[in-house]
């Protein structure tokens, strides 16, 4: 069985920059409060009529395809991770497939719903298909438009300040060098905490899936028990990173670069300290993009590669925690 590798990455963020001061004009908050609690200075919001969840994914995908040195026609499987798809159904993977012109070849297109851990789950799924030899060029996308679904009133300010829009993509291929590529992936979930970080409406299980009452009582907006999420995240990130290290016989000090899901700079910092890693071995960009959920790891990974922070032969760790709760890690010899 061949090992899988990330052959190319790409990202796209909308051009509209929204600062903390911009948010403070819409509800009661301040730049100081947001930076102190989350590290976020600004985030991007999509332009309606220009950006779509699938379309932003396509923009990121085109860069990943180019960096991998393949043609669009080479893609034989699409995996799309988002928590806010273009439609209730179908998923956004088929929209990407159509926009790339891959519908002519009926390329299979899969949507996954594991929120902040979407990219890691997608990477692990792609890895399995590469290992079995079923597919050779898998396009994995994480793309999110949060800003259309946030509560811009004081009631939702704790959540709203954290999230931003953006997309990231990767091409997963078989590795020619058996010592390089994805060494291990680890996935977990605990549905006990499902409603601790969630959007509860529209709901397929209500008499009508969307009602005026749901809008009036704000159940169409995300709810988050911030302190509860924080506590779990700080515990599960290190746990799942250690799991990947143990599976491969490496130690924390062997990690050359850790790309954590960009949930909150305080979470990333706490994880870095628990793992005993120096600042230069953890790449964060939440300060500029906010939390972009499934897109945050591929955006940060692509940025770190473009900045020359990841070099051939480096040991790279990806790790995520989020709604579900779900969490996971991947260890990659670059
Ligand atoms: N601006 C100003 N004040 C605010 C805001 C805001 N945006 N939001 C809440 N407040 C107020 C609250 O109303 C509260 O006021 P009170 O003391 O008068 O009642 C006060 O600030 C403190 O509120 P807390 O919720 O206790 O603030 P806390 O210090 O816990 O910080 C935060 C909130 C930032 C959400 C924190 O709990 C956190 O970082 N949690 C982790 C969650 C996270 O990072 N989620 C990311 C998404 S999930 C993921 O990707 C893993």
CSV table of C-alpha atoms and ligand atoms in Angstrom, one decimal:
chain,number,residue,atom,x,y,z
A,1,UNK,CA,0.0,0.0,0.0
A,2,UNK,CA,1.3,3.4,-0.9
A,3,UNK,CA,1.5,6.2,1.6
A,4,UNK,CA,-0.5,9.4,0.9
A,5,UNK,CA,1.0,12.8,0.7
A,6,UNK,CA,-0.2,16.4,0.4
A,7,UNK,CA,1.1,17.3,-3.1
A,8,UNK,CA,-0.1,20.9,-3.2
A,9,UNK,CA,-2.1,23.5,-1.2
A,10,UNK,CA,-4.0,26.6,-1.9
A,11,UNK,CA,-6.2,29.2,-0.1
A,12,UNK,CA,-8.6,32.0,-0.8
A,13,UNK,CA,-9.9,34.7,1.6
A,14,UNK,CA,-12.5,37.3,0.6
A,15,UNK,CA,-11.2,40.8,0.1
A,16,UNK,CA,-13.5,42.5,2.6
A,17,UNK,CA,-11.5,43.1,5.8
A,18,UNK,CA,-13.6,43.6,8.9
A,19,UNK,CA,-11.7,44.9,12.0
A,20,UNK,CA,-12.7,44.7,15.6
A,21,UNK,CA,-13.5,48.4,15.5
A,22,UNK,CA,-15.9,47.7,12.6
A,23,UNK,CA,-17.7,45.1,14.8
A,24,UNK,CA,-17.8,47.6,17.7
A,25,UNK,CA,-20.0,49.8,15.4
A,26,UNK,CA,-22.6,47.0,15.1
A,27,UNK,CA,-22.8,45.7,18.7
A,28,UNK,CA,-21.3,46.4,22.2
A,29,UNK,CA,-17.7,45.1,22.1
A,30,UNK,CA,-14.2,46.5,21.8
A,31,UNK,CA,-10.9,45.8,20.1
A,32,UNK,CA,-9.3,45.3,23.5
A,33,UNK,CA,-11.9,42.7,24.6
A,34,UNK,CA,-11.6,40.7,21.4
A,35,UNK,CA,-7.8,40.7,21.2
A,36,UNK,CA,-7.4,39.9,24.9
A,37,UNK,CA,-9.7,36.9,24.7
A,38,UNK,CA,-9.0,35.5,21.2
A,39,UNK,CA,-5.9,37.2,19.7
A,40,UNK,CA,-8.1,38.2,16.7
A,41,UNK,CA,-7.5,41.7,15.2
A,42,UNK,CA,-9.5,41.3,11.9
A,43,UNK,CA,-11.3,38.8,9.8
A,44,UNK,CA,-12.6,38.6,6.2
A,45,UNK,CA,-16.3,38.6,5.2
A,46,UNK,CA,-17.6,37.4,1.9
A,47,UNK,CA,-19.1,39.7,-0.8
A,48,UNK,CA,-22.6,38.5,-1.6
A,49,UNK,CA,-23.1,38.0,-5.3
A,50,UNK,CA,-19.3,37.4,-5.7
A,51,UNK,CA,-18.2,34.8,-3.2
A,52,UNK,CA,-20.0,31.5,-2.5
A,53,UNK,CA,-19.0,28.6,-0.2
A,54,UNK,CA,-18.2,26.3,-3.2
A,55,UNK,CA,-16.8,29.2,-5.3
A,56,UNK,CA,-14.3,30.2,-2.7
A,57,UNK,CA,-13.3,26.5,-2.4
A,58,UNK,CA,-12.7,26.4,-6.2
A,59,UNK,CA,-10.5,29.5,-6.0
A,60,UNK,CA,-8.4,27.7,-3.3
A,61,UNK,CA,-8.5,24.5,-5.3
A,62,UNK,CA,-7.1,26.1,-8.5
A,63,UNK,CA,-4.0,27.2,-6.5
A,64,UNK,CA,-3.6,23.7,-4.9
A,65,UNK,CA,-3.9,22.0,-8.4
A,66,UNK,CA,-1.3,24.3,-9.8
A,67,UNK,CA,1.1,23.8,-6.9
A,68,UNK,CA,0.7,20.0,-7.2
A,69,UNK,CA,1.6,20.2,-10.9
A,70,UNK,CA,-1.5,18.5,-12.1
A,71,UNK,CA,-4.4,19.4,-14.4
A,72,UNK,CA,-8.0,19.8,-13.2
A,73,UNK,CA,-8.9,16.7,-15.3
A,74,UNK,CA,-6.6,14.6,-13.1
A,75,UNK,CA,-8.8,14.9,-10.1
A,76,UNK,CA,-10.7,11.7,-9.4
A,77,UNK,CA,-12.4,12.4,-6.1
A,78,UNK,CA,-13.6,15.5,-4.3
A,79,UNK,CA,-14.1,15.9,-0.5
A,80,UNK,CA,-15.7,19.1,0.8
A,81,UNK,CA,-15.9,20.1,4.4
A,82,UNK,CA,-18.1,23.0,5.6
A,83,UNK,CA,-20.6,23.8,8.3
A,84,UNK,CA,-22.6,26.3,6.2
A,85,UNK,CA,-23.1,24.8,2.8
A,86,UNK,CA,-24.6,26.8,-0.2
A,87,UNK,CA,-27.8,24.7,0.0
A,88,UNK,CA,-29.5,22.5,2.6
A,89,UNK,CA,-29.0,19.9,-0.1
A,90,UNK,CA,-27.2,18.9,-2.3
A,91,UNK,CA,-23.9,19.5,-0.6
A,92,UNK,CA,-21.3,21.9,-2.0
A,93,UNK,CA,-18.9,19.2,-3.3
A,94,UNK,CA,-21.1,18.7,-6.4
A,95,UNK,CA,-21.1,22.5,-7.0
A,96,UNK,CA,-17.3,22.5,-7.0
A,97,UNK,CA,-17.3,19.5,-9.3
A,98,UNK,CA,-19.6,21.4,-11.7
A,99,UNK,CA,-17.6,24.6,-11.5
A,100,UNK,CA,-14.3,22.7,-12.3
A,101,UNK,CA,-16.0,21.0,-15.2
A,102,UNK,CA,-15.5,17.5,-13.7
A,103,UNK,CA,-19.2,16.7,-14.0
A,104,UNK,CA,-18.5,15.4,-17.5
A,105,UNK,CA,-16.4,12.7,-15.9
A,106,UNK,CA,-18.9,12.1,-13.1
A,107,UNK,CA,-16.2,12.4,-10.5
A,108,UNK,CA,-17.5,11.3,-7.1
A,109,UNK,CA,-18.1,14.3,-4.7
A,110,UNK,CA,-18.5,13.9,-1.0
A,111,UNK,CA,-19.5,16.4,1.7
A,112,UNK,CA,-18.5,16.0,5.3
A,113,UNK,CA,-19.9,17.7,8.4
A,114,UNK,CA,-17.3,17.7,11.1
A,115,UNK,CA,-16.9,21.4,11.6
A,116,UNK,CA,-13.5,22.6,12.9
A,117,UNK,CA,-12.1,19.1,12.4
A,118,UNK,CA,-13.4,18.8,8.8
A,119,UNK,CA,-10.0,19.1,7.2
A,120,UNK,CA,-8.4,16.4,9.4
A,121,UNK,CA,-11.4,14.1,8.9
A,122,UNK,CA,-11.2,14.8,5.1
A,123,UNK,CA,-7.5,14.2,5.1
A,124,UNK,CA,-7.9,10.8,6.8
A,125,UNK,CA,-10.7,9.8,4.4
A,126,UNK,CA,-8.5,10.8,1.4
A,127,UNK,CA,-5.5,8.9,2.9
A,128,UNK,CA,-7.5,5.7,3.0
A,129,UNK,CA,-8.6,5.9,-0.6
A,130,UNK,CA,-5.0,6.7,-1.7
A,131,UNK,CA,-3.6,3.8,0.3
A,132,UNK,CA,-6.1,1.3,-1.3
A,133,UNK,CA,-5.2,2.7,-4.7
A,134,UNK,CA,-8.8,3.6,-5.5
A,135,UNK,CA,-8.0,7.3,-6.3
A,136,UNK,CA,-4.8,9.1,-7.3
A,137,UNK,CA,-5.6,12.8,-7.1
A,138,UNK,CA,-8.0,13.7,-4.4
A,139,UNK,CA,-9.1,17.3,-4.0
A,140,UNK,CA,-9.8,18.2,-0.4
A,141,UNK,CA,-11.5,21.5,0.4
A,142,UNK,CA,-12.5,23.3,3.6
A,143,UNK,CA,-14.6,26.4,2.9
A,144,UNK,CA,-16.7,28.5,5.2
A,145,UNK,CA,-18.9,31.6,5.0
A,146,UNK,CA,-19.8,32.3,8.6
A,147,UNK,CA,-20.7,36.0,8.3
A,148,UNK,CA,-24.1,35.3,6.7
A,149,UNK,CA,-25.1,33.2,9.7
A,150,UNK,CA,-23.8,35.2,12.7
A,151,UNK,CA,-25.9,37.2,15.2
A,152,UNK,CA,-24.8,40.8,14.9
A,153,UNK,CA,-26.5,41.8,18.2
A,154,UNK,CA,-25.2,41.9,21.8
A,155,UNK,CA,-26.9,38.5,22.3
A,156,UNK,CA,-24.5,36.8,19.9
A,157,UNK,CA,-21.4,38.9,20.4
A,158,UNK,CA,-19.3,36.2,22.2
A,159,UNK,CA,-19.5,33.9,19.1
A,160,UNK,CA,-19.7,36.5,16.3
A,161,UNK,CA,-16.3,38.1,17.1
A,162,UNK,CA,-14.5,34.8,16.7
A,163,UNK,CA,-15.5,33.7,13.2
A,164,UNK,CA,-14.4,34.7,9.7
A,165,UNK,CA,-14.8,33.5,6.1
A,166,UNK,CA,-12.3,31.8,3.9
A,167,UNK,CA,-11.3,28.6,2.1
A,168,UNK,CA,-8.3,26.3,1.8
A,169,UNK,CA,-7.6,23.3,-0.3
A,170,UNK,CA,-5.1,20.4,-0.8
A,171,UNK,CA,-4.4,17.7,-3.4
A,172,UNK,CA,-3.7,14.3,-1.9
A,173,UNK,CA,-1.7,11.9,-3.9
A,174,UNK,CA,0.3,8.6,-3.5
A,175,UNK,CA,3.8,9.3,-2.3
A,176,UNK,CA,6.6,8.0,-4.5
A,177,UNK,CA,9.0,8.1,-1.5
A,178,UNK,CA,7.7,5.6,1.2
A,179,UNK,CA,9.4,7.6,4.0
A,180,UNK,CA,7.5,10.7,3.1
A,181,UNK,CA,3.8,11.7,3.3
A,182,UNK,CA,1.1,11.2,5.9
A,183,UNK,CA,2.5,8.9,8.6
A,184,UNK,CA,-0.7,8.6,10.7
A,185,UNK,CA,-4.1,10.2,11.3
A,186,UNK,CA,-6.3,10.0,14.4
A,187,UNK,CA,-10.0,10.9,14.5
A,188,UNK,CA,-12.3,11.2,17.5
A,189,UNK,CA,-15.8,12.4,18.5
A,190,UNK,CA,-18.0,12.7,21.5
A,191,UNK,CA,-21.6,13.5,20.7
A,192,UNK,CA,-22.4,14.0,24.4
A,193,UNK,CA,-21.5,17.6,23.9
A,194,UNK,CA,-23.3,18.2,20.6
A,195,UNK,CA,-25.4,21.2,21.7
A,196,UNK,CA,-22.5,23.0,23.5
A,197,UNK,CA,-21.4,24.5,20.2
A,198,UNK,CA,-24.1,24.3,17.6
A,199,UNK,CA,-26.7,25.9,15.3
A,200,UNK,CA,-30.0,24.3,16.2
A,201,UNK,CA,-32.2,25.6,13.4
A,202,UNK,CA,-33.4,25.1,10.7
A,203,UNK,CA,-34.0,21.6,12.0
A,204,UNK,CA,-35.3,18.5,10.1
A,205,UNK,CA,-36.8,17.2,13.3
A,206,UNK,CA,-39.1,20.1,14.0
A,207,UNK,CA,-42.7,20.1,12.6
A,208,UNK,CA,-41.6,22.8,10.2
A,209,UNK,CA,-37.8,22.9,9.7
A,210,UNK,CA,-37.8,26.8,9.6
A,211,UNK,CA,-40.3,29.0,11.3
A,212,UNK,CA,-40.7,32.7,12.2
A,213,UNK,CA,-40.3,31.6,15.9
A,214,UNK,CA,-36.9,30.2,15.2
A,215,UNK,CA,-35.8,33.5,13.8
A,216,UNK,CA,-37.4,35.5,16.6
A,217,UNK,CA,-35.9,33.3,19.4
A,218,UNK,CA,-32.5,33.4,17.6
A,219,UNK,CA,-32.1,29.7,17.4
A,220,UNK,CA,-30.9,30.1,13.8
A,221,UNK,CA,-27.7,31.5,15.3
A,222,UNK,CA,-24.7,29.6,16.7
A,223,UNK,CA,-24.7,29.0,20.4
A,224,UNK,CA,-21.4,28.2,22.3
A,225,UNK,CA,-20.6,27.5,25.9
A,226,UNK,CA,-17.2,29.3,25.5
A,227,UNK,CA,-15.6,28.2,28.8
A,228,UNK,CA,-16.7,24.6,28.3
A,229,UNK,CA,-15.3,24.5,24.8
A,230,UNK,CA,-12.1,26.2,25.9
A,231,UNK,CA,-11.5,23.6,28.7
A,232,UNK,CA,-12.1,20.6,26.3
A,233,UNK,CA,-10.0,22.1,23.5
A,234,UNK,CA,-7.0,22.6,25.8
A,235,UNK,CA,-7.3,19.0,26.9
A,236,UNK,CA,-8.0,17.2,23.6
A,237,UNK,CA,-5.5,19.0,21.4
A,238,UNK,CA,-2.4,17.8,23.3
A,239,UNK,CA,-4.0,14.3,23.8
A,240,UNK,CA,-4.5,13.7,20.1
A,241,UNK,CA,-1.1,15.2,19.2
A,242,UNK,CA,0.5,12.8,21.7
A,243,UNK,CA,-1.6,9.9,20.1
A,244,UNK,CA,0.0,10.7,16.7
A,245,UNK,CA,3.5,10.9,18.2
A,246,UNK,CA,3.1,7.6,20.1
A,247,UNK,CA,1.8,5.8,17.0
A,248,UNK,CA,4.9,6.8,15.1
A,249,UNK,CA,7.5,6.7,17.9
A,250,UNK,CA,8.3,10.5,17.8
A,251,UNK,CA,8.6,12.9,20.7
A,252,UNK,CA,7.1,16.5,20.9
A,253,UNK,CA,10.6,17.9,20.2
A,254,UNK,CA,10.7,16.1,16.9
A,255,UNK,CA,7.9,18.2,15.5
A,256,UNK,CA,9.2,20.9,13.2
A,257,UNK,CA,5.9,22.7,12.7
A,258,UNK,CA,2.5,22.4,14.4
A,259,UNK,CA,-0.5,23.8,12.5
A,260,UNK,CA,-3.4,23.9,15.0
A,261,UNK,CA,-6.9,24.6,13.9
A,262,UNK,CA,-7.2,28.4,14.5
A,263,UNK,CA,-9.9,28.3,17.2
A,264,UNK,CA,-8.5,31.0,19.5
A,265,UNK,CA,-5.0,32.2,20.0
A,266,UNK,CA,-5.2,31.5,23.7
A,267,UNK,CA,-6.1,27.9,22.9
A,268,UNK,CA,-3.2,27.6,20.5
A,269,UNK,CA,-0.8,29.2,23.0
A,270,UNK,CA,-2.0,26.9,25.8
A,271,UNK,CA,-1.5,23.9,23.6
A,272,UNK,CA,2.0,25.1,22.5
A,273,UNK,CA,3.0,25.4,26.1
A,274,UNK,CA,1.6,22.0,27.2
A,275,UNK,CA,3.5,20.4,24.3
A,276,UNK,CA,6.7,22.3,25.2
A,277,UNK,CA,7.1,23.8,21.7
A,278,UNK,CA,8.9,27.1,21.0
A,279,UNK,CA,6.9,29.8,19.3
A,280,UNK,CA,8.6,29.4,15.9
A,281,UNK,CA,7.3,25.8,15.7
A,282,UNK,CA,3.6,26.8,15.8
A,283,UNK,CA,2.0,28.7,12.9
A,284,UNK,CA,-0.9,30.9,13.8
A,285,UNK,CA,-2.8,33.4,11.6
A,286,UNK,CA,-6.1,33.8,13.5
A,287,UNK,CA,-5.0,37.4,14.2
A,288,UNK,CA,-5.8,38.2,10.6
A,289,UNK,CA,-8.5,35.7,9.6
A,290,UNK,CA,-10.4,34.8,12.8
A,291,UNK,CA,-11.7,31.2,13.2
A,292,UNK,CA,-12.5,29.9,9.7
A,293,UNK,CA,-13.5,26.4,11.0
A,294,UNK,CA,-12.8,23.7,8.3
A,295,UNK,CA,-10.8,26.2,6.3
A,296,UNK,CA,-8.4,27.3,9.0
A,297,UNK,CA,-5.9,24.4,8.8
A,298,UNK,CA,-5.5,24.5,5.0
A,299,UNK,CA,-5.3,28.3,5.0
A,300,UNK,CA,-2.6,28.3,7.7
A,301,UNK,CA,-0.8,25.3,6.1
A,302,UNK,CA,-0.7,27.0,2.7
A,303,UNK,CA,0.6,30.2,4.3
A,304,UNK,CA,3.3,28.4,6.3
A,305,UNK,CA,4.5,26.7,3.1
A,306,UNK,CA,4.5,29.9,1.0
A,307,UNK,CA,6.4,31.6,3.8
A,308,UNK,CA,9.1,28.9,3.6
A,309,UNK,CA,8.3,27.8,7.2
A,310,UNK,CA,7.8,24.2,6.1
A,311,UNK,CA,10.7,22.5,4.2
A,312,UNK,CA,11.1,19.1,2.6
A,313,UNK,CA,11.8,16.5,5.3
A,314,UNK,CA,10.1,18.4,8.1
A,315,UNK,CA,7.8,16.7,10.5
A,316,UNK,CA,4.5,18.5,10.4
A,317,UNK,CA,1.6,18.0,12.8
A,318,UNK,CA,-2.0,19.1,12.1
A,319,UNK,CA,-4.5,19.1,14.9
A,320,UNK,CA,-8.0,20.2,15.4
A,321,UNK,CA,-10.9,20.4,17.9
A,322,UNK,CA,-14.4,21.6,17.4
A,323,UNK,CA,-18.1,21.3,17.4
A,324,UNK,CA,-19.5,17.8,17.9
A,325,UNK,CA,-17.3,17.6,19.8
A,326,UNK,CA,-14.8,16.3,17.2
A,327,UNK,CA,-11.0,16.2,17.3
A,328,UNK,CA,-8.2,14.8,15.4
A,329,UNK,CA,-4.6,14.9,14.3
A,330,UNK,CA,-2.3,14.1,11.4
A,331,UNK,CA,1.5,13.7,11.4
A,332,UNK,CA,3.2,14.2,8.1
A,333,UNK,CA,6.8,13.8,6.9
A,334,UNK,CA,7.0,16.6,4.3
B,1,LIG,N1,-17.4,41.9,23.6
B,1,LIG,C1,-17.5,42.4,24.9
B,1,LIG,N2,-17.9,41.7,25.9
B,1,LIG,C2,-18.4,40.5,25.7
B,1,LIG,C3,-18.3,39.9,24.4
B,1,LIG,C4,-17.8,40.7,23.4
B,1,LIG,N3,-17.8,40.2,22.1
B,1,LIG,N4,-18.8,38.6,24.5
B,1,LIG,C5,-19.1,38.4,25.8
B,1,LIG,N5,-18.8,39.5,26.5
B,1,LIG,C6,-19.0,39.8,27.9
B,1,LIG,C7,-20.0,38.8,28.6
B,1,LIG,O1,-21.3,39.2,28.4
B,1,LIG,C8,-19.5,38.8,30.0
B,1,LIG,O2,-20.0,39.9,30.6
B,1,LIG,P1,-20.5,39.9,32.2
B,1,LIG,O3,-19.3,39.5,33.0
B,1,LIG,O4,-21.0,41.2,32.4
B,1,LIG,O5,-21.6,38.8,32.2
B,1,LIG,C9,-18.0,39.0,29.9
B,1,LIG,O6,-17.8,39.5,28.6
B,1,LIG,C10,-17.2,37.7,30.1
B,1,LIG,O7,-17.9,36.7,29.3
B,1,LIG,P2,-17.4,35.3,29.3
B,1,LIG,O8,-18.2,34.5,28.3
B,1,LIG,O9,-17.2,34.8,30.7
B,1,LIG,O10,-15.9,35.5,28.7
B,1,LIG,P3,-14.7,34.5,28.6
B,1,LIG,O11,-13.6,35.1,29.3
B,1,LIG,O12,-15.1,33.1,28.9
B,1,LIG,O13,-14.4,34.6,27.0
B,1,LIG,C11,-14.7,33.4,25.0
B,1,LIG,C12,-15.4,34.2,26.0
B,1,LIG,C13,-13.7,34.3,24.2
B,1,LIG,C14,-15.7,32.9,24.0
B,1,LIG,C15,-13.9,32.3,25.7
B,1,LIG,O14,-14.8,31.5,26.5
B,1,LIG,C16,-13.2,31.4,24.8
B,1,LIG,O15,-12.2,31.7,24.2
B,1,LIG,N6,-13.8,30.1,24.6
B,1,LIG,C17,-13.3,29.2,23.7
B,1,LIG,C18,-14.2,29.1,22.6
B,1,LIG,C19,-13.6,29.2,21.3
B,1,LIG,O16,-12.5,29.6,21.1
B,1,LIG,N7,-14.4,28.8,20.4
B,1,LIG,C20,-13.9,28.9,19.0
B,1,LIG,C21,-14.9,28.1,18.3
B,1,LIG,S1,-14.8,26.5,18.6
B,1,LIG,C22,-13.5,25.9,17.9
B,1,LIG,O17,-13.2,26.3,16.9
B,1,LIG,C23,-12.9,24.9,18.7
